[in-house]
Coordinates of C-alpha atoms in Angstrom, one line a residue:
X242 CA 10.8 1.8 31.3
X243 CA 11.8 1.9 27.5
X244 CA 11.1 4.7 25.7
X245 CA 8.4 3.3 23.3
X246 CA 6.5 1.9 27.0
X247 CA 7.0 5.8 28.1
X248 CA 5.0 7.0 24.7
X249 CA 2.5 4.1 25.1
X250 CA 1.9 4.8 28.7
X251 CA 1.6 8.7 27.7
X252 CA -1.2 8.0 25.0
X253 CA -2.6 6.1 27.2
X254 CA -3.3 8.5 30.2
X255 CA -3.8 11.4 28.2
X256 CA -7.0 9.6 26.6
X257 CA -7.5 8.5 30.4
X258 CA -7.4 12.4 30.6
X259 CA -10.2 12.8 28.2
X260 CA -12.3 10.3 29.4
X261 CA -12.4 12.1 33.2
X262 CA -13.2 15.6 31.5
X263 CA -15.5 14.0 29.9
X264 CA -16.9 12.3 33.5
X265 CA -18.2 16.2 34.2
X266 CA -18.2 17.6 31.1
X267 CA -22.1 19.1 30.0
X268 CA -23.6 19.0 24.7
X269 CA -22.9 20.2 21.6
X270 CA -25.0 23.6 22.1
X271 CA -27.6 22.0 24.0
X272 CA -28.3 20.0 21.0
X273 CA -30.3 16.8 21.9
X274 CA -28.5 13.6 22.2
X275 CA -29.5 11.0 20.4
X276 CA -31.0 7.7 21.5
X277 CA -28.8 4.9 22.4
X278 CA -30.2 2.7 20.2
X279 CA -30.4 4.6 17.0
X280 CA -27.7 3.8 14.9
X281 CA -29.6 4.8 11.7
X282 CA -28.3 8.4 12.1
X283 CA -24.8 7.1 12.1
X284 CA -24.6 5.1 9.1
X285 CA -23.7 7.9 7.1
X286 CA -21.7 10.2 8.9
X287 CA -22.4 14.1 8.6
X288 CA -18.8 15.8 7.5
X289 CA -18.4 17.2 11.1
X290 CA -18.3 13.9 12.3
X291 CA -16.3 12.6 9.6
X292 CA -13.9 15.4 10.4
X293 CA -14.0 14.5 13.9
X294 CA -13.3 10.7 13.1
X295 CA -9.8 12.0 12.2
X296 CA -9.1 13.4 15.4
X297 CA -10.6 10.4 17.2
X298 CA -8.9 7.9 15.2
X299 CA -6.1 9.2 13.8
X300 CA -5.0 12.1 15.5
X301 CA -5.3 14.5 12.7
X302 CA -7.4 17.8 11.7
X303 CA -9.0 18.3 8.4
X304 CA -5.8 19.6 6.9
X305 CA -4.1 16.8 7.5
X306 CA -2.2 18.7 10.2
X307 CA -1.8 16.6 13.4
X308 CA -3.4 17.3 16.8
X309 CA -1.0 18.9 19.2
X310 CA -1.7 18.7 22.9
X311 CA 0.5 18.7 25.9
X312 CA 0.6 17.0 29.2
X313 CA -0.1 19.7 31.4
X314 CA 0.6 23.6 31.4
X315 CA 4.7 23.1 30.6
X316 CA 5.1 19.0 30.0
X317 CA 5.5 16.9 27.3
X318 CA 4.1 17.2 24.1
X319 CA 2.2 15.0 22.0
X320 CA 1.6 15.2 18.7
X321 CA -1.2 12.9 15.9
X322 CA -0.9 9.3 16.4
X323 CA -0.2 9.6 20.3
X324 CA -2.8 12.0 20.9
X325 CA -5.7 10.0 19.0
X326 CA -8.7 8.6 21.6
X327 CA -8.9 5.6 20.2
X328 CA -5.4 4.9 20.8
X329 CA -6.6 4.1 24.2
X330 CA -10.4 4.1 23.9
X331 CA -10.4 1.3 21.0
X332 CA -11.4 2.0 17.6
X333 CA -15.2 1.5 18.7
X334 CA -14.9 3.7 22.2
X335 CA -15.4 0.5 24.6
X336 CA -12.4 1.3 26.7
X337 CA -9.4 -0.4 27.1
X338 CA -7.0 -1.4 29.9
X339 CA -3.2 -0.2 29.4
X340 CA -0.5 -1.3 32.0
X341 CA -3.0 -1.6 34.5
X342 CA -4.6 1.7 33.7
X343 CA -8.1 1.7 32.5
X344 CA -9.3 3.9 29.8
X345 CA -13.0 4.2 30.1
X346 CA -15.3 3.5 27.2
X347 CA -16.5 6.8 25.5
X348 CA -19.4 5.3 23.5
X349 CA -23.0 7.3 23.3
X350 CA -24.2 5.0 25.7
X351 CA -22.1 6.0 28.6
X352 CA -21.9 9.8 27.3
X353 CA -25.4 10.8 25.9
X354 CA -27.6 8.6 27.9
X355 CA -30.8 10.9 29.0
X356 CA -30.7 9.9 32.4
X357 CA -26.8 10.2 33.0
X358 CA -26.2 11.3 36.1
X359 CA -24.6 14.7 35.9
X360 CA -26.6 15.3 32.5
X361 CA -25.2 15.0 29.0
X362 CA -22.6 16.3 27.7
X363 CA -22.4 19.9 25.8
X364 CA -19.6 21.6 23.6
X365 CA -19.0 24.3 26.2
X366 CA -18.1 21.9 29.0
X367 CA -16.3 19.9 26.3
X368 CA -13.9 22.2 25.2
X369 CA -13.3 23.8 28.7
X370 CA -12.2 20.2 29.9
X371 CA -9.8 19.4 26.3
X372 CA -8.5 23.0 26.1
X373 CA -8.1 23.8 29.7
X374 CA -8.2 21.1 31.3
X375 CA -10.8 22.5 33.4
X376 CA -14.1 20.0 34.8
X377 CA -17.5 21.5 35.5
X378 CA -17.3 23.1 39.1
X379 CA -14.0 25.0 38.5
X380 CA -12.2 21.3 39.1
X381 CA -8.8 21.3 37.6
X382 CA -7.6 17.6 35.9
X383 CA -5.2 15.4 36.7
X384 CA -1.7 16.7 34.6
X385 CA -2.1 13.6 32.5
X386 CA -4.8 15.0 30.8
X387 CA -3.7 16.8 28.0
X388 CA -4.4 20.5 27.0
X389 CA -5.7 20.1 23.3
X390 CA -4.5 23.0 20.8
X391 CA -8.1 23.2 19.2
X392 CA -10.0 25.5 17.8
X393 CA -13.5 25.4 18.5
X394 CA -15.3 24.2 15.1
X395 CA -12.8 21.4 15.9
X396 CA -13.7 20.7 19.1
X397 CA -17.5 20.2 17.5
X398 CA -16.1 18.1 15.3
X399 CA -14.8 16.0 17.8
X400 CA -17.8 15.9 19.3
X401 CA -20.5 14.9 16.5
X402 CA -18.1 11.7 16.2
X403 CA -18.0 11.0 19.4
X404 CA -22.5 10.8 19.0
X405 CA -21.3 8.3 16.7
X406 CA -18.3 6.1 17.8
X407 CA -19.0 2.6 17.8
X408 CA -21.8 2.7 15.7
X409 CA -20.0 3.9 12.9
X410 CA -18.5 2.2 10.0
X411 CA -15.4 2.4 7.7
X412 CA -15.9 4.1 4.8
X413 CA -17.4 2.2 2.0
X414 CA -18.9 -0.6 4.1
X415 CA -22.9 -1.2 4.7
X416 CA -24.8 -4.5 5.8
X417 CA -25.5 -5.1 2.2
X418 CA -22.3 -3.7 0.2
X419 CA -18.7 -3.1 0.1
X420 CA -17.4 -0.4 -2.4
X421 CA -13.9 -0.9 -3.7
X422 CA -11.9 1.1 -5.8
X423 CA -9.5 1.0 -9.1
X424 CA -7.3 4.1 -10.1
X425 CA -7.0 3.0 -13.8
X426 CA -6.4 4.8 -17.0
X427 CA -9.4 4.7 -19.1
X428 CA -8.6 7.8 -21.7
X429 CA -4.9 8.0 -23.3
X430 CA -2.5 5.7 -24.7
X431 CA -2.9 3.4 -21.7
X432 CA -6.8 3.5 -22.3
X433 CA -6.6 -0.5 -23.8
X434 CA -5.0 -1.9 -20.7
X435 CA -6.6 0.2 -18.1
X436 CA -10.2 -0.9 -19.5
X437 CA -8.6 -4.5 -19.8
X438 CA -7.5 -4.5 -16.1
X439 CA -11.4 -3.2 -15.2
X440 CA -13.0 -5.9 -17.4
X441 CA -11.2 -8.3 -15.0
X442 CA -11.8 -7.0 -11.6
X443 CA -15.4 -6.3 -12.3
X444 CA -15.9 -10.2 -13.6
X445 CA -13.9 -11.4 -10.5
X446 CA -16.0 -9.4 -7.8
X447 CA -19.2 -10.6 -10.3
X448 CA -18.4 -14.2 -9.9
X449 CA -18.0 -13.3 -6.3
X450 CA -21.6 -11.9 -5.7
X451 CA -22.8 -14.4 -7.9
X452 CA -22.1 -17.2 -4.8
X453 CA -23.6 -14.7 -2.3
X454 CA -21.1 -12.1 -2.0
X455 CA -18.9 -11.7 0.9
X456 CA -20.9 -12.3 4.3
X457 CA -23.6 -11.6 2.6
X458 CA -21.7 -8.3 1.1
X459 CA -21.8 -7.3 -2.5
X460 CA -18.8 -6.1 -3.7
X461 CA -19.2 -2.8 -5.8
X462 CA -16.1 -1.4 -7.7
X463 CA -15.9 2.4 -8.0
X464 CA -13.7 3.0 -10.9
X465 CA -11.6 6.5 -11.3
X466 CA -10.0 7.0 -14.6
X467 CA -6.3 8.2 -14.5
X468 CA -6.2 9.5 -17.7
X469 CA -3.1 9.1 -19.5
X470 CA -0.9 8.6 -17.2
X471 CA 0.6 5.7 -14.8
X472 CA 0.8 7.2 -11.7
X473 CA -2.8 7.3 -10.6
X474 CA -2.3 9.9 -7.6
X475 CA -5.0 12.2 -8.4
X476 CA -7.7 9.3 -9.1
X477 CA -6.7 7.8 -5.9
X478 CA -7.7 10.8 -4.1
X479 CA -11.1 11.5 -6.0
X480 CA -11.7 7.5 -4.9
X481 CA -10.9 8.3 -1.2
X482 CA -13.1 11.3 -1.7
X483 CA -16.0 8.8 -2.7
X484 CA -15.0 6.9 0.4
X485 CA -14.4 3.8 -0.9
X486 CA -13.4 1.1 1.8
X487 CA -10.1 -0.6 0.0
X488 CA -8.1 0.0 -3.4
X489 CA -7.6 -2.8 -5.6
X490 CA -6.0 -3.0 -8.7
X491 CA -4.6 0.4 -8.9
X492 CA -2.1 1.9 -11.1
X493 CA 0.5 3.4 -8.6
X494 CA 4.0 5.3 -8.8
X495 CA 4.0 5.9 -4.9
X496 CA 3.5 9.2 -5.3
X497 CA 4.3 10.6 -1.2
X498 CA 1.0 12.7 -1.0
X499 CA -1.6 9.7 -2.2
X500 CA 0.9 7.4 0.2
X501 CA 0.5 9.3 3.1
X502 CA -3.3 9.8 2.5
X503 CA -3.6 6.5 2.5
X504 CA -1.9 5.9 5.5
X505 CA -3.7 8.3 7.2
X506 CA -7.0 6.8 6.3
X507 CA -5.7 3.4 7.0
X508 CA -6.9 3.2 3.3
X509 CA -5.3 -0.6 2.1
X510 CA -4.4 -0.6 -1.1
X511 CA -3.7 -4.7 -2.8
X512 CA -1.7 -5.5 -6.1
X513 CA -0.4 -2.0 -7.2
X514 CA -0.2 -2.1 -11.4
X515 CA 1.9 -0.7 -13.8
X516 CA 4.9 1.2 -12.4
X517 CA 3.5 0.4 -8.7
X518 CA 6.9 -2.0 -8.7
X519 CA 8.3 -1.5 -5.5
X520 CA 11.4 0.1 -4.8
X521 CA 11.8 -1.9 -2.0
X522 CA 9.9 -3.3 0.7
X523 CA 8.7 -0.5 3.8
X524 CA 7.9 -3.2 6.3
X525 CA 4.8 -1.5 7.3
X526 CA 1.7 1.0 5.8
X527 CA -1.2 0.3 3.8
X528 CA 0.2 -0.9 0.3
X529 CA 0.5 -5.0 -0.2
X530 CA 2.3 -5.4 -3.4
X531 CA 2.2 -9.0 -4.9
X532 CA 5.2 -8.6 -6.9
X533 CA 8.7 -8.2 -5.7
X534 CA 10.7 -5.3 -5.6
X535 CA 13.4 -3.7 -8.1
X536 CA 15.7 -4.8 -5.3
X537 CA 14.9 -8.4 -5.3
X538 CA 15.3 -8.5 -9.2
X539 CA 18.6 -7.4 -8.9
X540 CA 19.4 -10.0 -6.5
X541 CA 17.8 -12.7 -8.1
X542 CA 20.6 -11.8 -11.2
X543 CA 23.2 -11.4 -8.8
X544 CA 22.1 -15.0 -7.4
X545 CA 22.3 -16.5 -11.0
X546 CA 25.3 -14.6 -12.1
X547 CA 26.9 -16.1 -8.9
X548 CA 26.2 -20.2 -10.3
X549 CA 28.4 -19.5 -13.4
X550 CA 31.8 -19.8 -14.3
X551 CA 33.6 -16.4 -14.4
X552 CA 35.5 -15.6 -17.6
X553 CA 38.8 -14.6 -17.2
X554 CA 40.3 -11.6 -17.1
X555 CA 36.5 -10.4 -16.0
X556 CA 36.1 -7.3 -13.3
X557 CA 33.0 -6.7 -10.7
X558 CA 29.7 -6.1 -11.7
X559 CA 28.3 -2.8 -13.6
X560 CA 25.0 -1.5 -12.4
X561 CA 23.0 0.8 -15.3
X562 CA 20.4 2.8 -13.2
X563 CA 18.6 5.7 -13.1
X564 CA 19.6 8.2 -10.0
X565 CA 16.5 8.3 -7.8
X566 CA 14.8 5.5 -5.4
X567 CA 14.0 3.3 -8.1
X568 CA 17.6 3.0 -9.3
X569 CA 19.1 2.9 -5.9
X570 CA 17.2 0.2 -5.1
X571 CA 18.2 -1.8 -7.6
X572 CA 21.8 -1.0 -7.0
X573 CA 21.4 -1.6 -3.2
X574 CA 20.0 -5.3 -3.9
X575 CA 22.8 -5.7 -6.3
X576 CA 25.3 -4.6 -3.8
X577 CA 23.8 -6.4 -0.8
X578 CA 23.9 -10.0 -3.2
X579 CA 27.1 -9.4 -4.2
X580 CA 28.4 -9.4 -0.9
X581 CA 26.6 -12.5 0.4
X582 CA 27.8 -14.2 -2.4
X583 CA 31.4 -13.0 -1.5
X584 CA 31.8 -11.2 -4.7
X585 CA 33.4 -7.7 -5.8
X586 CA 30.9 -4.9 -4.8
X587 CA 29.1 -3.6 -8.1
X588 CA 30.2 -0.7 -9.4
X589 CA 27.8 2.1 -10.4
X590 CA 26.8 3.9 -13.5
X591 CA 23.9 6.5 -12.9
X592 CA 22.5 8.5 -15.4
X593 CA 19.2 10.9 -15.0
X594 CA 15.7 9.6 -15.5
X595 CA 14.7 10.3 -19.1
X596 CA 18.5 11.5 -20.4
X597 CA 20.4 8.0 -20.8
X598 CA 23.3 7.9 -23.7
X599 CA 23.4 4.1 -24.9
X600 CA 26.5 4.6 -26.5
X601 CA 28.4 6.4 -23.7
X602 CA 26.9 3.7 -21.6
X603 CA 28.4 1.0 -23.7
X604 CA 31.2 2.4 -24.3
X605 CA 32.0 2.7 -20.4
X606 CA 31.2 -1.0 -20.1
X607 CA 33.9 -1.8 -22.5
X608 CA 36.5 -0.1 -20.4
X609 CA 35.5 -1.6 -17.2
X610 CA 35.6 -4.9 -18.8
X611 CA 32.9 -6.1 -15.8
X612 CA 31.9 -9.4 -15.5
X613 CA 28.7 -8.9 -16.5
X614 CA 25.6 -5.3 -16.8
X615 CA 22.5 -5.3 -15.0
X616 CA 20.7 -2.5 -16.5
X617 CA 17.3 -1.2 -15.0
X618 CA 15.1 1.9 -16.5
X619 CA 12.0 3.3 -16.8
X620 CA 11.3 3.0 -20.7
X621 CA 13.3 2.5 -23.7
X622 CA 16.6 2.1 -22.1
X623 CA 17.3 -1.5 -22.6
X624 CA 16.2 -1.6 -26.3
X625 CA 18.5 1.8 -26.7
X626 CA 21.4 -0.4 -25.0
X627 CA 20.7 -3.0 -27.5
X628 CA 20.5 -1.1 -30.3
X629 CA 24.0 0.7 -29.5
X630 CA 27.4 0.2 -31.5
X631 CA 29.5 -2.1 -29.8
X632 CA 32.8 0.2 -29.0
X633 CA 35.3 -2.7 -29.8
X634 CA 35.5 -6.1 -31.1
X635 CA 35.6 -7.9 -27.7
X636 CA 32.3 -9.7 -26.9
X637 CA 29.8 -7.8 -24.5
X638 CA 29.5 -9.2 -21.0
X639 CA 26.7 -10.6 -19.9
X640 CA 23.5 -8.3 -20.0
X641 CA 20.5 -9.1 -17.1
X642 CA 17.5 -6.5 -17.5
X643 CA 14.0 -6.3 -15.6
X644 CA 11.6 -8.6 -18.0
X645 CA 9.2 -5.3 -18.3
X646 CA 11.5 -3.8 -20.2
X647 CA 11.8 -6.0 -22.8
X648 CA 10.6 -4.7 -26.7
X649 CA 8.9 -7.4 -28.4
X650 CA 9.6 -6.4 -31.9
X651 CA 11.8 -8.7 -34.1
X652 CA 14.4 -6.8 -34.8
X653 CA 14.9 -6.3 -30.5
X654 CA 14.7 -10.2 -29.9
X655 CA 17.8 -10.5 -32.5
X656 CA 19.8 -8.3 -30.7
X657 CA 18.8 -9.2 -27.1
X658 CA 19.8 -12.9 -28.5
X659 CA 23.8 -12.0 -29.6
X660 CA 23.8 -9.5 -26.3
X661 CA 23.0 -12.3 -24.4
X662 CA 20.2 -10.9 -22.5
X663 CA 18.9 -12.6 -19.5
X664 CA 15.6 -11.0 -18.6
X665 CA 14.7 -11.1 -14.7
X666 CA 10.8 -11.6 -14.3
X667 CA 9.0 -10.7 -11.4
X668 CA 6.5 -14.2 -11.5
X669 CA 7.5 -17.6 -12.3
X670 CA 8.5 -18.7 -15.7
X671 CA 8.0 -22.3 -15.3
X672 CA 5.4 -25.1 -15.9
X673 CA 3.2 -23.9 -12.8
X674 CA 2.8 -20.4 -13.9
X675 CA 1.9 -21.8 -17.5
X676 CA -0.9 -23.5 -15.7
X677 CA -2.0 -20.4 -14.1
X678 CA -2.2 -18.4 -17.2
X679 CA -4.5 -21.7 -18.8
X680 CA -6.7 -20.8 -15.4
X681 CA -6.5 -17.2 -16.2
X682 CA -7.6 -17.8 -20.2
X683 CA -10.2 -19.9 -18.5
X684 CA -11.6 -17.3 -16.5
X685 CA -11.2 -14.9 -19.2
X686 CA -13.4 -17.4 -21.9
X687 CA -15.9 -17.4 -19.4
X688 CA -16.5 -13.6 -18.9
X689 CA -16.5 -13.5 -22.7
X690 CA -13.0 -11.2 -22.3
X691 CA -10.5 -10.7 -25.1
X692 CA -7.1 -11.9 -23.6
X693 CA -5.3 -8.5 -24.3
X694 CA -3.0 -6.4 -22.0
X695 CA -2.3 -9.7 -20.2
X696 CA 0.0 -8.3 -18.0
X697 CA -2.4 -5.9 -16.3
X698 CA -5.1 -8.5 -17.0
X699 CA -2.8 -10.8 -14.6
X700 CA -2.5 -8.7 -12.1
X701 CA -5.9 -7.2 -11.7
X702 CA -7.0 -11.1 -11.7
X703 CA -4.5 -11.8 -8.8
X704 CA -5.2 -8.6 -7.2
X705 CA -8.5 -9.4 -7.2
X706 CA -8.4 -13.0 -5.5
X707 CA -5.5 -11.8 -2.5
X708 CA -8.2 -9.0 -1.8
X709 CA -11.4 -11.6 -1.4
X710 CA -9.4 -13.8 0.5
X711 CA -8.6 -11.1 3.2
X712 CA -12.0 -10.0 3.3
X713 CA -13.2 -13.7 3.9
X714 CA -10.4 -14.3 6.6
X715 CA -11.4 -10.2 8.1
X716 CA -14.7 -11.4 8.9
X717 CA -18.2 -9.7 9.1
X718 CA -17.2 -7.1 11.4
X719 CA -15.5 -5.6 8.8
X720 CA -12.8 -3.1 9.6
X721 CA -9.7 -1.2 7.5
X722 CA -7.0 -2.3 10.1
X723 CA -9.2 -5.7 10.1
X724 CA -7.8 -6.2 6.4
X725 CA -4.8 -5.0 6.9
X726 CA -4.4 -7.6 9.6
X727 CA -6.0 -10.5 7.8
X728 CA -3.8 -9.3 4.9
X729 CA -0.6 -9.8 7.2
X730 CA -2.1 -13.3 7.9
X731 CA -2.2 -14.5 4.3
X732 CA 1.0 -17.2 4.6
X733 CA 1.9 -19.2 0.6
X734 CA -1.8 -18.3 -0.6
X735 CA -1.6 -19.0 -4.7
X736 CA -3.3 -15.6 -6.7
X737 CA -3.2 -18.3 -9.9
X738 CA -0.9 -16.0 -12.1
X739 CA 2.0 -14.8 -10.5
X740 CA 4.1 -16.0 -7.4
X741 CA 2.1 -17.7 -4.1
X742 CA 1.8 -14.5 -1.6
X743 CA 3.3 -14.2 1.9
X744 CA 2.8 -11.3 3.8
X745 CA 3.6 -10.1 7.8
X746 CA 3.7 -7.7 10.3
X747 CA 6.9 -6.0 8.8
X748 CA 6.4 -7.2 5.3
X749 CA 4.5 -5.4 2.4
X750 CA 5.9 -7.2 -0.6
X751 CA 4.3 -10.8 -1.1
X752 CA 7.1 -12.7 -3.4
X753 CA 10.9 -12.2 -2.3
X754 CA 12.5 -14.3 -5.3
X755 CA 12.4 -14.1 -9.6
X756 CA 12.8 -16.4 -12.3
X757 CA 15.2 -16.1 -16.0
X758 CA 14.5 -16.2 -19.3
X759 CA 16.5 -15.9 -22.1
X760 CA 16.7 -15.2 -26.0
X761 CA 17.4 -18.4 -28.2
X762 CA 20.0 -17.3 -30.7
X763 CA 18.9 -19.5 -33.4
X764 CA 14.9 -19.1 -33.1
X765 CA 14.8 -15.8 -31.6
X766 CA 12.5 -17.6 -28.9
X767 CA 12.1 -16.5 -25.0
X768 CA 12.1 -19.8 -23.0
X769 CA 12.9 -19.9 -19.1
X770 CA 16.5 -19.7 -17.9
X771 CA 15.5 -20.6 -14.3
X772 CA 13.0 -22.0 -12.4
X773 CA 11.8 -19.7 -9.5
X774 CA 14.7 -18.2 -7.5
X775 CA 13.9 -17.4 -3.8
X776 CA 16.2 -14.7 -2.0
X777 CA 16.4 -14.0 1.7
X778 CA 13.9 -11.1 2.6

């Protein structure tokens, strides 16, 4: 039996382990059970149950901690994930059938039924079974059942959800509306393209009700402002403290503490914005980027770079990147293309996030002679690079540069021209993606919206359509991990601006490929280099 089986096979007896303490187990402090039928008490859950919903679900206390338990007095020890209910139960407590083991359904209906035999259950019976593995009668469990490390308000916890399991559902979501949420900045220097992103989504999800919603849904967007800032981890958390079912449309850095609050809410977030550019792709969570990673630009360029003549005399490639995941990321796709294309592995030239020297930078280029720089930042870097002294009176290699870092003054488009800047975009630069932005100004003339921002007014709009789809192929019975799973479904589906999404199982990054532009030396225009370049995930 693999390992992974042995875990599976663990979860799934310990919950079997549950479910027979629960066989004799007696109520919360006598309190009276509710009806079968009455789901209206459970349609907003009380904060006890919400807390226990964590432990049932997820395997995790209030403080994020996770549930400890352990097979018997002195066996093995489980620990969150494995030692969540519905691991075994099933997210709505019906039971499930593991390896030929059943785990019976914990649902109010088998539990607080009046005329149970044995009686309902109460809190004292409860947390003599999960704690101590002790039944009603002085009957000790079978070892599988695990002794839980919980403290008693926990164990209520636990037990107000479990009045409620199955009946219950994900935050955000009613018969008649879905609330969504937008981490945005609406105050600051961002203020203009945070309120342009929020224009769009709120017009999209309006033309949405307008045809009747989603299963007869409306969608509601909850709106938290980031303030001036990017990042958008402390409005994430207010909107997950509002409960809203999905993000959409967020600005996102991937800050760890808002990622893994996510994850542990199963919260899905679609079509990060600003500097939500991945670093590269994780293959799993909650976060479905639209746009390909810092690591797939760099490969993209390496691809291109690849398709040219080499000029003599030329070395390996430079890579200009900020130390840190972004950076690495960037030199890692640079490094892994090179050596699929059977050229010399990239050499690297690191410099600390907010401290780059353009002309120590330069000047280094010049004595490595490479063949050509791909140069990646977080601000003014390229237009710093640009605006450097050259060091020597020998032509500068060939520059390639993420297109969102590209100035758009005049003075910039001269120099980016004579550098010979090729910038890497993350959508396509061709006639296709032309007609996408016509459908986008189309959309935009409608909703009486001032084309502004049009970057973020892109990306809301695409987030915005990936996100309807999923809940249309999710059905009615609408779940988080239903998303996420409808979302892991979608398979070429065209946003209108940007690239046409595919997403999977082990794949959280829609687009694995980039297009070229360049700087015409005589007109100073930007016109496309490339069509659409696709790269092996």
């Amino acid at each position: 039996m693999t390992k992974r089986r042995r875990r599976a096979l663990a979860a799934a007896l310990s919950a079997l382990g549950l479910a027979a303490a629960l066989k004799g187990a007696a109520a919360v402090r006598d309190a009276p059970a509710p009806a079968p039928d009455d789901a209206a008490s459970c349609a907003e859950l009380s904060p006890a149950a919400l807390r226990g919903r964590r432990i049932f679900h997820h395997g995790a206390l209030a403080s994020g901690e996770p549930v400890e338990g352990r097979l018997g007095a002195s066996g093995a020890a489980l620990h969150g994930k494995a030692a969540a209910c519905a691991g075994c139960h099933g997210r709505s407590g019906d039971g499930t059938s593991e390896g030929g083991v059943a785990a019976p359904p914990l649902t109010p209906e088998q539990l607080f039924a009046a005329d149970r035999a044995g009686g309902a259950y109460t809190a004292e019976t409860l947390a003599s079974a999960v704690r101590d593995g002790r039944a009603p009668a002085a009957r000790d469990l079978y070892l599988v059942m695990p002794r839980y490390r919980l403290d008693r308000a926990q164990l209520d916890d636990l037990f107000a959800y479990l009045r409620c399991v199955g009946r219950d559902a994900d935050p955000g979501v009613s018969l008649e509306a879905l609330r969504l949420g937008a981490a945005l900045p609406l105050t600051g220097r961002f203020a203009a393209a945070g309120a342009a992103a929020r224009d769009v989504l709120a017009a999209a999800f309006a033309e949405v009700n307008a045809q009747g919603g989603v299963f007869r849904r409306r969608l509601e967007l909850v709106v938290a402002d980031s303030e001036d800032t990017l990042d958008g981890a402390a409005a994430t958390s207010r909107l997950l403290d509002q409960r809203v079912f999905a993000l959409v449309g967020s600005v996102w850095s991937g800050d760890g503490d808002a990622a893994a609050r996510l994850a542990a809410d199963e919260v899905p977030l679609v079509g990060p914005l600003g500097s939500g550019l991945p670093a590269s792709d994780p293959g799993d969570g909650v976060v479905f980027h639209l746009q390909p990673g810092l690591d797939t630009l760099a490969r993209v360029a390496v691809a291109h770079l690849a398709g040219a003549p080499a000029p003599s005399g030329a070395g390996a490639l430079l890579v200009v990147h900020p130390a840190g995941p972004r950076g690495d990321a960037f030199l890692r796709g640079a490094r892994s293309e090179a050596l699929r294309r059977g050229l010399p592995a990239p050499v690297s030239l690191p410099f600390e996030p907010g401290r780059f020297d353009a002309a120590a930078a330069t000047d280094a280029a010049a004595r490595l002679r490479p063949r050509a720089v791909l140069l990646v930042g977080e601000g003014d870097e390229l237009s710093r690079w640009l605006a450097a002294p050259s060091p020597s009176a020998s032509p500068r290699p060939a520059l390639y540069a993420p297109a969102f870092l590209m100035p758009r003054d005049p003075g910039s488009l001269r120099l980016a021209a004579a550098a010979r800047l090729l910038l890497v975009h993350a959508s396509p630069a061709d006639d296709a993606e032309r007609l996408d932005l016509l459908s986008l100004a189309s959309f935009l003339e409608r909703h009486r919206i001032p084309p502004r921002h049009t970057a973020f007014q892109a990306s809301a709009y695409a987030a915005a359509r990936v996100l309807v789809e999923a809940l249309k192929r999710a059905g009615a019975h609408l779940t988080r991990p239903g998303l996420v799973a409808a979302l892991e479904g979608l398979r070429g589906f065209d946003p209108g601006p940007g690239p046409a999404i595919t997403f999977g199982r082990n794949r959280r990054v829609g687009a694995y490929g980039a297009s070229l532009t360049g700087v015409d030396p005589a007109s100073n225009d930007v016109s496309p280099v490339s069509a659409w370049v696709e790269v092996v995930p």
